[in-house]
mmCIF file of C-alpha atoms in Angstrom:
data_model
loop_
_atom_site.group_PDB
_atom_site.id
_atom_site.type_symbol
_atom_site.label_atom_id
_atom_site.label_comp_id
_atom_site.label_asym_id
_atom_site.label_seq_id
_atom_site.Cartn_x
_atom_site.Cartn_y
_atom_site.Cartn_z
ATOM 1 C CA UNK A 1 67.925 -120.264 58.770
ATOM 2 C CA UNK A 2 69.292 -117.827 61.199
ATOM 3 C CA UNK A 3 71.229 -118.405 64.439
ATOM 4 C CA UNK A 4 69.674 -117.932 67.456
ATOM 5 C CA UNK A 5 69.784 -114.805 69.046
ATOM 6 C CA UNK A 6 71.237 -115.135 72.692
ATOM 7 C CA UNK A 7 69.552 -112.362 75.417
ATOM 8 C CA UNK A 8 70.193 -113.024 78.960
ATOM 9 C CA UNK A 9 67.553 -112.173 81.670
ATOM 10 C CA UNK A 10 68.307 -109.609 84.220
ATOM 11 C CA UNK A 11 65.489 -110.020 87.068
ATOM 12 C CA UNK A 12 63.859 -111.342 90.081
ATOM 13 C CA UNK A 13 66.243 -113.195 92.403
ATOM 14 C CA UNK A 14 65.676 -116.913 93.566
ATOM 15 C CA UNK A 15 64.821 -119.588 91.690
ATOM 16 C CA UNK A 16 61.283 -121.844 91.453
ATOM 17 C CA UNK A 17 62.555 -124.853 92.173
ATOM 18 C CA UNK A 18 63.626 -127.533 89.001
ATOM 19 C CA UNK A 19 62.744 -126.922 85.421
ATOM 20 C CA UNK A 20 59.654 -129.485 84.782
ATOM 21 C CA UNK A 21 60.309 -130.145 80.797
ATOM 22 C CA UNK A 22 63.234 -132.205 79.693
ATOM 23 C CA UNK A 23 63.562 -129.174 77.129
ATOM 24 C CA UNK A 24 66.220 -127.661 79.060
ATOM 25 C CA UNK A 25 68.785 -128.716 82.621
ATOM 26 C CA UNK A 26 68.364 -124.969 84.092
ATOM 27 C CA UNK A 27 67.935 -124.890 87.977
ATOM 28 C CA UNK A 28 64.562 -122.904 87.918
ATOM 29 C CA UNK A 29 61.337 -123.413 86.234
ATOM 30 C CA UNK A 30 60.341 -121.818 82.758
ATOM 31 C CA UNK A 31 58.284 -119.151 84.536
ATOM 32 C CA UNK A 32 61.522 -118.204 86.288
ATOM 33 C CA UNK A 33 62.984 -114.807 84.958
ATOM 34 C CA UNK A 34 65.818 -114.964 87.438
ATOM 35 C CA UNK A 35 68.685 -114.642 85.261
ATOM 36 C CA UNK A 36 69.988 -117.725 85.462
ATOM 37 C CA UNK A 37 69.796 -118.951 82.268
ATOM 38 C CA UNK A 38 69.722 -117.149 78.862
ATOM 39 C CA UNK A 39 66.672 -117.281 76.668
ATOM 40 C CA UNK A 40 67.457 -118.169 72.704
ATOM 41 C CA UNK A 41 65.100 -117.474 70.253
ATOM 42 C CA UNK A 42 64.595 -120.908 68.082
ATOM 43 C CA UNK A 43 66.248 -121.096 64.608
ATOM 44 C CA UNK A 44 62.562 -122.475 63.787
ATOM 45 C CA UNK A 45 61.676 -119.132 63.561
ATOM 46 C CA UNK A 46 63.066 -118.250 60.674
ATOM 47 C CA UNK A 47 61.172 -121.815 58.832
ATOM 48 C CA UNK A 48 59.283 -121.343 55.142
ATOM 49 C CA UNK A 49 56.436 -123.812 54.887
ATOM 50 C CA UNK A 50 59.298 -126.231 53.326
ATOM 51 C CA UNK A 51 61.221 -126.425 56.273
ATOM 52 C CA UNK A 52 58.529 -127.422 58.341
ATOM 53 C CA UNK A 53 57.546 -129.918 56.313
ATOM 54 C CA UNK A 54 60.704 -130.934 56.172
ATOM 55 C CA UNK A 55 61.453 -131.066 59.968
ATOM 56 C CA UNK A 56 58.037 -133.228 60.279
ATOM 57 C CA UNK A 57 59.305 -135.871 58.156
ATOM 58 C CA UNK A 58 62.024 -136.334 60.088
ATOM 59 C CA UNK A 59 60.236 -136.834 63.024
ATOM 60 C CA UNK A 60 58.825 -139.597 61.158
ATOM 61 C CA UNK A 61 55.132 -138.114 59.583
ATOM 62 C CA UNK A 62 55.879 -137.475 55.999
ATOM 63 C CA UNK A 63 52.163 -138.366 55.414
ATOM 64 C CA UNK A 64 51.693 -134.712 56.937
ATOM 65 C CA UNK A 65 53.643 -132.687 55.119
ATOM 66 C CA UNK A 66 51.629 -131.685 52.804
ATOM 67 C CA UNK A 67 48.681 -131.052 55.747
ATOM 68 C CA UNK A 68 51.218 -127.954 56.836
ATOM 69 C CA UNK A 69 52.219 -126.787 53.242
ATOM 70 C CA UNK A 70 48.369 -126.732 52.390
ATOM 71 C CA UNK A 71 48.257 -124.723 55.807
ATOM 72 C CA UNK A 72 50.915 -122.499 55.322
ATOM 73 C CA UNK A 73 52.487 -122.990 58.461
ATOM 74 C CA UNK A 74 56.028 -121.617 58.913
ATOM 75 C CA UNK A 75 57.968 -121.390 61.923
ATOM 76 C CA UNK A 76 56.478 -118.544 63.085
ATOM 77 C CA UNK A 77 53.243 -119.972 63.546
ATOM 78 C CA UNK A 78 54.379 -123.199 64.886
ATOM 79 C CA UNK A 79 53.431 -121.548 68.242
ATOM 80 C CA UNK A 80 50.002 -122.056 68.001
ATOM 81 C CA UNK A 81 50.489 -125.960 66.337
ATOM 82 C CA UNK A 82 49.032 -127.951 69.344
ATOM 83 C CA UNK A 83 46.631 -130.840 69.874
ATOM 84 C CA UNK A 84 43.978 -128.521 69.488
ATOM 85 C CA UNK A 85 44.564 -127.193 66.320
ATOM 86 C CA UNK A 86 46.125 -129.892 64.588
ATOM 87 C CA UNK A 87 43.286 -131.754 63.662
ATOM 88 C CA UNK A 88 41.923 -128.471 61.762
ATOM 89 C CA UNK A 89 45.369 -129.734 59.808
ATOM 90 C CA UNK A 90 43.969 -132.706 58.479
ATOM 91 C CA UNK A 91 45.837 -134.911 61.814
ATOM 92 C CA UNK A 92 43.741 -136.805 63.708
ATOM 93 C CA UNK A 93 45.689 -139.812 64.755
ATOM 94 C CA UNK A 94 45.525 -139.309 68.918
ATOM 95 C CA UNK A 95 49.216 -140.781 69.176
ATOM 96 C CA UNK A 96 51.290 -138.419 66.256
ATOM 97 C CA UNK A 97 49.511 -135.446 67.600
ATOM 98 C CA UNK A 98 50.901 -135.788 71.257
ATOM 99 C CA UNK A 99 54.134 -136.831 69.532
ATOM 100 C CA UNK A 100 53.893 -133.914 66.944
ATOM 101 C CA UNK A 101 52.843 -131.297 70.080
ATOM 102 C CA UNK A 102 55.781 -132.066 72.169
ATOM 103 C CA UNK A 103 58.429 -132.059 69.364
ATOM 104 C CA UNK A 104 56.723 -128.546 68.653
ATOM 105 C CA UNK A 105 57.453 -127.478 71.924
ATOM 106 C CA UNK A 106 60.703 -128.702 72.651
ATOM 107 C CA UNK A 107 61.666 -127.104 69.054
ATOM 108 C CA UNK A 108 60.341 -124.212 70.453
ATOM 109 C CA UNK A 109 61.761 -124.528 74.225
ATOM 110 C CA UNK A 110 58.561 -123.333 75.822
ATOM 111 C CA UNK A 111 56.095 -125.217 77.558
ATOM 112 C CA UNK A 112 52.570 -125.455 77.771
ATOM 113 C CA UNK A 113 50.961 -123.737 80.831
ATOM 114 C CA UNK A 114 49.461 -125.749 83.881
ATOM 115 C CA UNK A 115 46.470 -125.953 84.731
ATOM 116 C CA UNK A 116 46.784 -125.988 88.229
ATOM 117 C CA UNK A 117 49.287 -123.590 88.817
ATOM 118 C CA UNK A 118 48.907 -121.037 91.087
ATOM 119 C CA UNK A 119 47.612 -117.207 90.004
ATOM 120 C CA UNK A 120 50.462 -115.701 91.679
ATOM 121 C CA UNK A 121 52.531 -117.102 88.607
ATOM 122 C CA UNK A 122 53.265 -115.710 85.782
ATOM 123 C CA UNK A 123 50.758 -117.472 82.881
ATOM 124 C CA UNK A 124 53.237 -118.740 80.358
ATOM 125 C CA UNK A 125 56.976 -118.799 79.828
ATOM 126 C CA UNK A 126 58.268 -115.815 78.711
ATOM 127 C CA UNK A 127 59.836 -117.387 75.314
ATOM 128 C CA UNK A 128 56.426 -118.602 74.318
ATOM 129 C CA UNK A 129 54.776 -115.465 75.064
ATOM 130 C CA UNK A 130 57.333 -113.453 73.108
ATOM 131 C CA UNK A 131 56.665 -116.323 69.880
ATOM 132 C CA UNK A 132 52.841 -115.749 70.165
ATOM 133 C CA UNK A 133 53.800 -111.783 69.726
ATOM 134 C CA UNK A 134 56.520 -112.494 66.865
ATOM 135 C CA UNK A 135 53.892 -114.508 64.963
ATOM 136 C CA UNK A 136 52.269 -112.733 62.834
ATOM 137 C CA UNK A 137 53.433 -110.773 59.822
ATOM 138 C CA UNK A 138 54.104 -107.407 59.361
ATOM 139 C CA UNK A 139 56.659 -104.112 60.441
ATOM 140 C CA UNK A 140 55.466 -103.818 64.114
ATOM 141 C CA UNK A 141 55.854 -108.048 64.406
ATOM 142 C CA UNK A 142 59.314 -108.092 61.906
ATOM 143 C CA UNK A 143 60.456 -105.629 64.072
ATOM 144 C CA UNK A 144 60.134 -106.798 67.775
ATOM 145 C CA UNK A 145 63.297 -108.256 69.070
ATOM 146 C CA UNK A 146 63.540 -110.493 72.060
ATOM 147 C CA UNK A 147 65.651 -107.639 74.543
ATOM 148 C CA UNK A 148 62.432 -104.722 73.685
ATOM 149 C CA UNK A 149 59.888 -107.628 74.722
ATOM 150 C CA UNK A 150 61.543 -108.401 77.855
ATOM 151 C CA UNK A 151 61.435 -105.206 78.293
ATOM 152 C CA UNK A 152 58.086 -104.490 77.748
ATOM 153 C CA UNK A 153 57.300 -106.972 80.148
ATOM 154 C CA UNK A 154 58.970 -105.603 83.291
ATOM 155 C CA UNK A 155 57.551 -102.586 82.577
#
């Protein structure tokens, strides 16, 4: 379990007005790649099956931890974890799965796209776009850091 690698985001001046998630107190939203803050990749990331299981007992559902290790979800895939997919899990209680989504994403400091945003946005956070590339396995994955996807993305 890893520290979290620190990259700061050169860009776009002027902030989008207050950051809507009480995952973070920055002074823009999560679309905003203004600089302003730095982006960290999660510690999560570097989670074996056991350490997610572990982290969702401690949220209080150790009647689910064998629904992940059966699953063979790591940290890595915690990314796509949602109320969508949960219930292919084995969760269907309505109330743990919004409890268990929104402890995914603040783990994961990203947040969920809305719906009514406008198209002129950018669709998702740039964290949990970069964590939907890192998840799966494999050289070109392992090898993608946080500074080339950022990168990649302004190109």
């Amino acid at each position: 379990q890893g520290a979290g690698l620190l990259v700061t985001v050169a860009g776009a001046a002027g902030c989008s007005g207050p950051r809507r998630s009480r995952m973070a107190k920055y002074p823009c939203s999560g679309e905003c790649r203004c600089g302003c803050h730095p982006l960290v990749v999660p510690r999560s990331q570097h989670w074996q099956e056991r350490d997610v299981a572990k982290w969702i007992q401690k949220l209080g559902f150790p009647q689910y931890k064998d629904c992940f290790i059966s699953n063979r979800i790591t940290g890595r895939k915690l990314i796509f974890i949602n109320c969508s997919t949960l219930p292919r899990l084995g969760i269907t209680d309505f109330e743990h799965m919004k409890v268990i989504s929104h402890e995914i994403q603040k783990l994961l400091d990203i947040e969920e796209p809305l719906w009514k945003r406008s198209i002129s946005q950018p669709r998702r956070d740039p964290m949990g776009l970069f964590l939907e590339r890192k998840a799966p396995t494999g050289p070109r994955a392992n090898g993608l850091t946080l500074a080339e996807f950022l990168k990649e993305m302004d190109d």
